[in-house]
Short mmCIF file of C-alpha atoms and ligand atoms in Angstrom, two decimals:
data_model
loop_
_atom_site.label_atom_id
_atom_site.label_comp_id
_atom_site.label_asym_id
_atom_site.label_seq_id
_atom_site.Cartn_x
_atom_site.Cartn_y
_atom_site.Cartn_z
CA MET Z 1 -24.93 -15.75 -17.78
CA LEU Z 2 -21.48 -17.17 -17.07
CA ILE Z 3 -21.89 -20.51 -15.24
CA VAL Z 4 -19.23 -20.66 -12.52
CA THR Z 5 -18.68 -23.84 -10.54
CA THR Z 6 -15.02 -23.68 -9.50
CA SER Z 7 -12.74 -21.00 -8.07
CA SER Z 8 -8.94 -21.06 -8.09
CA ARG Z 9 -7.43 -19.79 -4.88
CA ILE Z 10 -4.13 -19.53 -3.01
CA VAL Z 11 -4.04 -20.37 0.67
CA LEU Z 12 -1.44 -20.18 3.45
CA ALA Z 13 0.34 -23.55 3.58
CA SER Z 14 2.96 -22.73 6.24
CA ARG Z 15 4.12 -19.70 8.20
CA PRO Z 16 7.04 -18.01 6.42
CA VAL Z 17 10.29 -17.73 8.31
CA GLY Z 18 12.01 -14.62 6.95
CA ALA Z 19 11.15 -13.88 3.32
CA PRO Z 20 8.05 -15.77 2.07
CA GLU Z 21 8.88 -18.83 -0.08
CA PRO Z 22 6.67 -20.42 -2.77
CA SER Z 23 6.23 -23.45 -0.48
CA ASP Z 24 4.48 -21.22 2.10
CA PHE Z 25 1.54 -21.00 -0.33
CA ARG Z 26 -0.73 -23.65 -1.89
CA ALA Z 27 -2.94 -23.35 -4.98
CA GLU Z 28 -6.31 -25.10 -4.87
CA ASP Z 29 -9.49 -25.34 -6.94
CA VAL Z 30 -12.65 -25.34 -4.82
CA PRO Z 31 -16.41 -25.30 -5.57
CA VAL Z 32 -17.99 -21.85 -5.57
CA PRO Z 33 -20.70 -21.58 -2.89
CA PRO Z 34 -24.26 -20.68 -3.95
CA THR Z 35 -25.11 -16.97 -4.04
CA GLY Z 36 -27.49 -16.23 -1.14
CA GLU Z 37 -30.11 -13.51 -0.81
CA GLY Z 38 -28.41 -10.09 -0.68
CA GLU Z 39 -25.13 -11.54 -2.02
CA LEU Z 40 -23.07 -11.20 -5.18
CA LEU Z 41 -21.02 -13.75 -7.09
CA LEU Z 42 -17.81 -11.92 -8.04
CA ARG Z 43 -15.03 -12.56 -10.57
CA THR Z 44 -11.63 -11.08 -9.71
CA ILE Z 45 -10.09 -8.77 -12.29
CA TYR Z 46 -7.30 -7.14 -10.25
CA LEU Z 47 -5.84 -8.28 -6.93
CA SER Z 48 -3.84 -5.86 -4.76
CA LEU Z 49 -0.62 -7.12 -3.16
CA ASP Z 50 0.15 -5.14 0.00
CA PRO Z 51 3.00 -5.22 2.53
CA TYR Z 52 0.64 -5.53 5.56
CA VAL Z 53 -0.28 -9.05 4.47
CA ARG Z 54 3.19 -10.22 5.59
CA GLY Z 55 2.16 -9.53 9.20
CA ARG Z 56 -0.95 -11.67 8.80
CA LEU Z 57 1.13 -14.67 7.69
CA GLY Z 58 3.07 -14.81 10.96
CA ASP Z 59 6.60 -15.46 12.20
CA ALA Z 60 7.59 -11.81 11.88
CA HIS Z 61 7.24 -9.16 14.54
CA ALA Z 62 5.85 -6.10 12.77
CA TYR Z 63 2.08 -5.54 12.61
CA ARG Z 64 1.55 -8.60 14.84
CA SER Z 65 -0.61 -6.74 17.31
CA ALA Z 66 -2.58 -4.78 14.71
CA SER Z 67 -4.01 -7.72 12.76
CA PRO Z 68 -4.86 -11.29 13.76
CA LEU Z 69 -2.76 -14.10 12.34
CA LEU Z 70 -4.28 -15.80 9.29
CA PRO Z 71 -5.09 -19.46 10.08
CA LEU Z 72 -3.25 -22.06 7.98
CA GLY Z 73 -5.36 -23.15 4.99
CA GLU Z 74 -7.15 -19.78 4.69
CA VAL Z 75 -7.22 -17.70 1.51
CA ILE Z 76 -4.55 -14.96 1.58
CA PRO Z 77 -6.34 -11.61 2.11
CA GLY Z 78 -6.27 -8.73 -0.34
CA GLY Z 79 -8.33 -5.99 -1.90
CA THR Z 80 -9.80 -6.79 -5.32
CA VAL Z 81 -11.54 -5.13 -8.24
CA CYS Z 82 -14.21 -7.54 -9.44
CA GLU Z 83 -16.97 -7.97 -11.99
CA VAL Z 84 -20.39 -8.97 -10.70
CA VAL Z 85 -21.27 -12.31 -12.31
CA GLU Z 86 -24.57 -12.84 -10.50
CA SER Z 87 -26.47 -10.43 -8.24
CA ARG Z 88 -29.05 -11.34 -5.64
CA SER Z 89 -29.08 -7.76 -4.38
CA PRO Z 90 -31.33 -5.06 -5.90
CA GLY Z 91 -28.48 -2.53 -5.83
CA PHE Z 92 -26.21 -4.42 -8.25
CA ALA Z 93 -26.46 -6.07 -11.66
CA ALA Z 94 -24.32 -8.55 -13.55
CA GLY Z 95 -21.52 -6.68 -15.29
CA ASP Z 96 -21.09 -4.04 -12.56
CA ILE Z 97 -17.47 -3.42 -11.54
CA VAL Z 98 -16.96 -3.26 -7.78
CA LEU Z 99 -14.29 -2.89 -5.12
CA ALA Z 100 -14.31 -5.93 -2.80
CA ASP Z 101 -12.04 -7.95 -0.55
CA LEU Z 102 -12.01 -11.34 -2.23
CA GLY Z 103 -8.34 -12.01 -1.52
CA TRP Z 104 -6.18 -14.36 -3.58
CA GLN Z 105 -8.98 -16.16 -5.46
CA SER Z 106 -10.58 -16.00 -8.89
CA PHE Z 107 -14.26 -16.15 -7.83
CA GLY Z 108 -16.10 -15.67 -4.57
CA VAL Z 109 -19.37 -14.67 -2.96
CA ARG Z 110 -19.74 -11.52 -0.86
CA GLY Z 111 -22.60 -9.64 0.81
CA ALA Z 112 -23.58 -6.56 -1.20
CA ALA Z 113 -23.08 -4.34 1.86
CA GLY Z 114 -19.34 -5.01 1.83
CA VAL Z 115 -18.63 -3.93 -1.76
CA ARG Z 116 -18.54 -0.53 -3.48
CA ARG Z 117 -19.52 0.09 -7.09
CA LEU Z 118 -16.84 1.71 -9.28
CA ASP Z 119 -17.40 4.06 -12.19
CA PRO Z 120 -15.15 2.90 -15.05
CA GLY Z 121 -15.77 6.25 -16.79
CA ALA Z 122 -14.26 8.23 -13.91
CA ALA Z 123 -10.85 6.51 -13.71
CA PRO Z 124 -9.25 3.18 -14.69
CA VAL Z 125 -10.81 0.68 -12.29
CA SER Z 126 -7.39 -0.62 -11.16
CA THR Z 127 -6.75 2.75 -9.46
CA ALA Z 128 -9.32 1.83 -6.80
CA LEU Z 129 -6.59 -0.39 -5.33
CA GLY Z 130 -3.83 2.25 -5.54
CA VAL Z 131 -3.84 5.99 -6.01
CA LEU Z 132 -7.65 6.20 -5.55
CA GLY Z 133 -7.74 3.42 -2.99
CA MET Z 134 -6.43 2.37 0.39
CA PRO Z 135 -2.75 3.28 -0.25
CA GLY Z 136 -3.57 6.73 -1.64
CA PHE Z 137 -5.93 7.41 1.26
CA THR Z 138 -3.27 6.27 3.73
CA ALA Z 139 -0.86 8.84 2.28
CA TYR Z 140 -3.56 11.54 2.49
CA VAL Z 141 -4.32 10.78 6.14
CA GLY Z 142 -0.72 10.43 7.22
CA LEU Z 143 0.59 13.53 5.51
CA ASN Z 144 -2.32 15.93 5.86
CA LEU Z 145 -3.86 14.96 9.21
CA ILE Z 146 -0.78 13.75 11.10
CA GLY Z 147 2.13 15.40 9.30
CA ARG Z 148 0.25 18.75 8.96
CA PRO Z 149 2.50 20.21 6.25
CA ASN Z 150 3.21 23.94 5.96
CA PRO Z 151 4.48 25.67 2.81
CA GLY Z 152 8.27 25.73 2.61
CA GLU Z 153 8.80 22.72 4.87
CA THR Z 154 10.92 19.72 3.92
CA VAL Z 155 9.12 16.37 3.71
CA VAL Z 156 11.11 13.12 3.40
CA VAL Z 157 9.50 9.84 2.36
CA ALA Z 158 10.92 6.42 1.44
CA ALA Z 159 9.39 3.69 -0.73
CA ALA Z 160 8.71 6.87 -2.66
CA THR Z 161 7.66 5.31 -5.98
CA GLY Z 162 5.15 3.00 -4.27
CA PRO Z 163 1.46 3.88 -4.01
CA VAL Z 164 1.76 5.37 -0.52
CA GLY Z 165 5.13 7.11 -0.91
CA SER Z 166 4.48 8.57 -4.37
CA MET Z 167 1.23 10.07 -3.13
CA VAL Z 168 2.92 11.48 -0.01
CA GLY Z 169 5.56 13.20 -2.14
CA GLN Z 170 3.04 14.64 -4.58
CA LEU Z 171 0.66 15.83 -1.85
CA ALA Z 172 3.64 17.46 -0.15
CA GLN Z 173 4.45 19.32 -3.35
CA LEU Z 174 0.81 20.42 -3.69
CA ALA Z 175 1.03 21.74 -0.11
CA GLY Z 176 4.02 23.89 -1.12
CA CYS Z 177 6.62 21.68 0.57
CA ARG Z 178 9.99 20.53 -0.65
CA ALA Z 179 9.63 16.77 -1.21
CA VAL Z 180 12.67 14.50 -0.87
CA GLY Z 181 12.08 10.94 -2.09
CA ILE Z 182 14.09 7.83 -1.22
CA ALA Z 183 13.83 4.70 -3.35
CA GLY Z 184 15.77 1.60 -4.38
CA GLY Z 185 17.63 1.84 -7.70
CA PRO Z 186 18.34 4.34 -10.48
CA ASP Z 187 15.10 3.84 -12.44
CA LYS Z 188 12.99 4.65 -9.40
CA VAL Z 189 15.18 7.66 -8.57
CA ALA Z 190 14.76 8.94 -12.15
CA TRP Z 191 10.95 8.60 -11.86
CA LEU Z 192 10.99 10.70 -8.70
CA ARG Z 193 12.96 13.46 -10.42
CA GLU Z 194 10.52 13.41 -13.36
CA ASN Z 195 7.65 13.78 -10.92
CA GLY Z 196 8.71 16.94 -9.16
CA PHE Z 197 10.65 15.67 -6.15
CA ALA Z 198 13.23 18.31 -5.24
CA ALA Z 199 15.74 15.57 -4.48
CA ALA Z 200 15.71 11.82 -5.08
CA LEU Z 201 18.08 9.38 -3.37
CA ASP Z 202 18.89 5.69 -3.69
CA HIS Z 203 18.96 4.07 -0.23
CA ARG Z 204 21.25 1.35 -1.61
CA SER Z 205 23.99 3.87 -2.45
CA PRO Z 206 27.12 3.39 -0.31
CA THR Z 207 27.14 7.16 0.26
CA PHE Z 208 23.40 7.38 1.05
CA GLY Z 209 23.95 9.12 4.41
CA ASP Z 210 26.07 11.89 2.87
CA GLU Z 211 23.64 12.31 -0.03
CA LEU Z 212 20.75 12.64 2.40
CA ALA Z 213 22.61 15.28 4.43
CA ALA Z 214 23.23 17.29 1.24
CA ALA Z 215 19.57 16.93 0.17
CA VAL Z 216 18.12 18.38 3.39
CA PRO Z 217 20.22 21.52 4.08
CA ASP Z 218 17.40 22.99 6.21
CA GLY Z 219 16.72 19.74 8.06
CA VAL Z 220 13.55 17.63 7.92
CA ASP Z 221 10.17 18.88 9.13
CA ILE Z 222 8.14 15.76 8.27
CA TYR Z 223 9.55 12.28 7.93
CA PHE Z 224 6.79 10.01 6.64
CA GLU Z 225 7.91 6.61 7.93
CA ASN Z 226 7.25 3.76 5.48
CA VAL Z 227 10.31 1.58 5.83
CA GLY Z 228 12.20 1.86 9.15
CA GLY Z 229 15.67 0.29 9.40
CA ARG Z 230 18.69 2.04 7.86
CA VAL Z 231 16.61 4.81 6.30
CA PHE Z 232 15.09 5.75 9.66
CA ASP Z 233 18.56 5.77 11.25
CA ALA Z 234 19.86 8.06 8.50
CA VAL Z 235 16.96 10.55 8.69
CA LEU Z 236 16.80 10.77 12.48
CA PRO Z 237 19.70 13.21 13.07
CA HIS Z 238 18.22 15.64 10.52
CA LEU Z 239 14.82 16.04 12.21
CA ASN Z 240 14.12 19.69 13.04
CA LEU Z 241 12.68 21.20 16.19
CA GLY Z 242 8.94 20.46 16.07
CA ALA Z 243 9.29 17.77 13.39
CA ARG Z 244 6.42 15.34 12.81
CA VAL Z 245 6.91 11.65 12.09
CA PRO Z 246 3.72 9.89 10.92
CA VAL Z 247 4.59 6.20 11.36
CA CYS Z 248 2.79 4.45 8.51
CA GLY Z 249 4.81 1.25 8.08
CA MET Z 250 8.17 -0.44 8.60
CA VAL Z 251 8.45 -2.60 5.50
CA SER Z 252 12.19 -3.25 5.90
CA GLU Z 253 11.35 -5.20 9.06
CA TYR Z 254 8.26 -7.18 8.01
CA ASN Z 255 10.22 -10.33 7.25
CA GLY Z 256 11.53 -10.26 10.79
CA ASP Z 257 15.13 -9.72 9.75
CA GLY Z 258 15.49 -6.12 10.97
CA PRO Z 259 17.22 -5.13 14.19
CA ALA Z 260 15.67 -6.81 17.22
CA ALA Z 261 13.27 -4.61 19.14
CA GLY Z 262 14.70 -3.74 22.53
CA PRO Z 263 15.34 -1.04 25.05
CA ASP Z 264 19.01 -0.52 24.09
CA ARG Z 265 18.33 2.28 21.56
CA LEU Z 266 15.27 3.70 23.24
CA PRO Z 267 16.86 6.16 25.72
CA GLY Z 268 18.80 7.95 22.96
CA LEU Z 269 15.73 8.06 20.76
CA MET Z 270 13.54 9.44 23.54
CA SER Z 271 16.12 12.13 24.33
CA LEU Z 272 16.06 13.26 20.72
CA ILE Z 273 12.24 13.27 20.67
CA LEU Z 274 12.24 15.36 23.84
CA SER Z 275 15.00 17.81 22.97
CA ARG Z 276 13.60 18.54 19.49
CA ALA Z 277 9.93 18.36 20.53
CA ILE Z 278 9.27 15.76 17.83
CA THR Z 279 5.79 14.28 17.39
CA VAL Z 280 5.91 10.57 16.48
CA GLN Z 281 2.48 9.12 15.75
CA GLY Z 282 1.60 5.69 14.45
CA PHE Z 283 -1.66 5.54 12.55
CA HIS Z 284 -3.91 3.27 10.56
CA PHE Z 285 -6.02 4.61 7.69
CA ARG Z 286 -9.27 2.85 8.61
CA PRO Z 287 -10.58 5.03 11.49
CA TYR Z 288 -10.34 8.09 9.22
CA ALA Z 289 -12.39 6.61 6.36
CA ALA Z 290 -15.87 7.67 7.46
CA SER Z 291 -14.86 11.29 8.00
CA HIS Z 292 -12.31 11.88 5.22
CA GLU Z 293 -12.49 9.28 2.42
CA ARG Z 294 -15.16 11.03 0.30
CA ARG Z 295 -13.18 14.26 0.25
CA PHE Z 296 -9.96 12.36 -0.53
CA LEU Z 297 -11.60 10.61 -3.50
CA ASP Z 298 -13.04 13.83 -4.92
CA GLU Z 299 -9.82 15.83 -4.52
CA THR Z 300 -7.55 13.08 -5.82
CA ALA Z 301 -9.70 12.22 -8.84
CA ALA Z 302 -9.72 15.93 -9.75
CA ALA Z 303 -5.94 16.20 -9.25
CA ILE Z 304 -5.33 13.18 -11.52
CA ARG Z 305 -7.63 14.62 -14.21
CA ALA Z 306 -5.79 17.97 -14.00
CA GLY Z 307 -2.39 16.24 -14.31
CA ARG Z 308 -1.32 17.34 -10.84
CA VAL Z 309 -1.03 13.78 -9.44
CA HIS Z 310 0.68 10.95 -11.34
CA TYR Z 311 0.72 7.29 -10.50
CA ARG Z 312 2.42 4.16 -11.68
CA GLU Z 313 1.20 0.55 -11.64
CA ASP Z 314 3.20 -2.67 -11.80
CA ILE Z 315 0.81 -5.35 -13.06
CA VAL Z 316 1.76 -9.05 -13.16
CA ALA Z 317 -0.39 -11.61 -14.96
CA GLY Z 318 -2.17 -14.60 -13.43
CA LEU Z 319 -3.14 -15.56 -9.89
CA GLU Z 320 -0.30 -18.08 -9.85
CA SER Z 321 2.16 -15.14 -10.02
CA ALA Z 322 0.98 -13.74 -6.69
CA PRO Z 323 3.37 -15.55 -4.26
CA ALA Z 324 6.55 -14.57 -6.13
CA ALA Z 325 5.33 -11.02 -6.76
CA PHE Z 326 4.43 -10.66 -3.09
CA ALA Z 327 7.89 -11.83 -2.01
CA GLY Z 328 9.35 -9.28 -4.46
CA LEU Z 329 7.28 -6.46 -2.92
CA LEU Z 330 9.04 -6.99 0.40
CA ARG Z 331 12.47 -6.47 -1.18
CA GLY Z 332 11.56 -3.66 -3.58
CA ALA Z 333 11.19 -5.61 -6.84
CA ASN Z 334 7.95 -3.75 -7.66
CA PHE Z 335 7.95 -0.36 -9.37
CA GLY Z 336 4.63 1.30 -8.57
CA LYS Z 337 1.40 -0.13 -7.17
CA LEU Z 338 1.72 -3.92 -7.39
CA LEU Z 339 -1.35 -5.64 -8.83
CA VAL Z 340 -2.12 -9.09 -10.16
CA ARG Z 341 -4.34 -9.23 -13.21
CA VAL Z 342 -6.32 -12.33 -12.31
CA GLY Z 343 -8.80 -12.20 -15.19
CA PRO Z 344 -9.87 -10.10 -18.17
CA ASP Z 345 -10.72 -6.43 -17.63
CA PRO Z 346 -13.87 -5.66 -19.65
CA THR Z 347 -13.35 -1.92 -19.11
CA GLN Z 348 -10.14 -2.25 -21.17
CA GLY Z 349 -11.92 -4.11 -23.97
CA ASP Z 350 -10.89 -7.60 -22.76
CA SER Z 351 -13.41 -10.39 -23.02
N1 NAP K 1 -0.75 2.52 8.35
C1 NAP K 1 -1.56 2.20 7.36
O1 NAP K 1 -2.79 2.33 7.45
C2 NAP K 1 -0.97 1.66 6.08
C3 NAP K 1 -1.77 1.44 4.95
C4 NAP K 1 -1.14 1.06 3.75
C5 NAP K 1 0.23 0.87 3.71
N2 NAP K 1 0.97 1.05 4.84
C6 NAP K 1 2.43 0.91 4.82
O2 NAP K 1 2.95 1.86 3.92
C7 NAP K 1 4.21 1.41 3.44
C8 NAP K 1 4.24 1.51 1.91
O3 NAP K 1 3.24 0.64 1.38
P1 NAP K 1 3.02 0.53 -0.20
O4 NAP K 1 1.78 -0.27 -0.40
O5 NAP K 1 3.12 1.88 -0.82
O6 NAP K 1 4.26 -0.38 -0.61
P2 NAP K 1 5.26 -0.26 -1.85
O7 NAP K 1 5.98 1.02 -1.78
O8 NAP K 1 4.58 -0.61 -3.12
O9 NAP K 1 6.23 -1.49 -1.59
C9 NAP K 1 7.09 -1.55 -0.54
C10 NAP K 1 8.41 -0.85 -0.91
O10 NAP K 1 9.20 -0.79 0.26
C11 NAP K 1 10.54 -0.62 -0.14
N3 NAP K 1 11.41 -1.49 0.66
C12 NAP K 1 11.32 -2.82 0.80
N4 NAP K 1 12.32 -3.25 1.59
C13 NAP K 1 13.02 -2.16 1.98
C14 NAP K 1 14.16 -1.93 2.78
N5 NAP K 1 14.79 -2.95 3.39
N6 NAP K 1 14.60 -0.65 2.96
C15 NAP K 1 13.99 0.37 2.36
N7 NAP K 1 12.91 0.22 1.54
C16 NAP K 1 12.44 -1.04 1.38
C17 NAP K 1 10.64 -1.00 -1.61
O11 NAP K 1 10.79 0.19 -2.36
P3 NAP K 1 12.26 0.70 -2.83
O12 NAP K 1 12.76 -0.32 -3.81
O13 NAP K 1 11.99 2.00 -3.42
O14 NAP K 1 13.09 0.75 -1.59
C18 NAP K 1 9.28 -1.60 -1.89
O15 NAP K 1 8.89 -1.41 -3.22
C19 NAP K 1 4.38 -0.01 3.97
O16 NAP K 1 5.16 0.03 5.13
C20 NAP K 1 2.96 -0.42 4.32
O17 NAP K 1 2.89 -1.43 5.27
C21 NAP K 1 0.40 1.44 6.01
#
């Protein structure tokens, strides 16, 4: 058995002001606690970097009320795919691959009840953090349960090559909708075209507003809100009577540098919502998990196997890469689901 005494971890050193800086994080080596009865000692293989974490770090307005602030000195949170190093639970054995929430650290101990075993034969284990994980499920909930797509409708989504947006666009296509994807840069736009989006637009284009108008000649029935800011402003006038707006995230504002929240724009927005009978609904994936996650996993795994859903991963190497990669996520430097490969992946033949 691997003898593990020390874990490398990254903790919050200071609250970021604006975009996170390397100095907001601190790397440490700490002793690994003993594995108690019913617990597992886990080794991190893949770490998920997710936009919501910015809200936990503080000094930005978005997500503040949804999640408590992370205390200074705490390990940065994050979903992980791990290998069981030692099991003191009858349900798990050393060598099992599991989904856990170890955060930004190389080893840790967790209760067996809080982890889920993964089947490496069913799908690459990294997908449990992306297309077959929390982001994919978020897309499923937001589009299907809140957006309620009908064949022939137009669905617009931004951050469209990311794990949430790419799934939204592909589920929309599977529902018989016309999917319009918005992303940052020509490579991302090309990927959207290759993956069946009826139109793909670069939000950085100086003529973005005109391009959007041309791409939605019949208006917009569902705007899946991932980013807020300029993209939201551009889509708003195109919303149809009865449009639905699942509000999933506002990543353009997570660093606190978006337009200040305030009542100045609200009356105009409310008039539009009223006159076009628009449904705007914020949501969080978690309350839907018990009732819908099993079905999501079965349907999505089958769709991937049949080649009807594609996904893309952006994997950086080494835990020490996490702070810079995370800062990049908040300005669109990632291309696909952003993961850190913290240690070897035995399911890929690594030792
Ligand atoms: N409600 C929930 O339960 C829930 C769960 C998971 C995720 N979310 C939210 O879903 C959204 C997407 O998450 P994800 O994990 O799929 O992230 P992601 O797409 O991998 O990464 C975020 C993307 O946002 C785009 N972006 C960043 N700054 C932007 C700006 N100023 N204007 C326009 N686009 C910008 C970038 O893509 P481009 O380069 O293409 O612009 C960037 O790659 C986020 O808002 C996240 O917080 C919500």
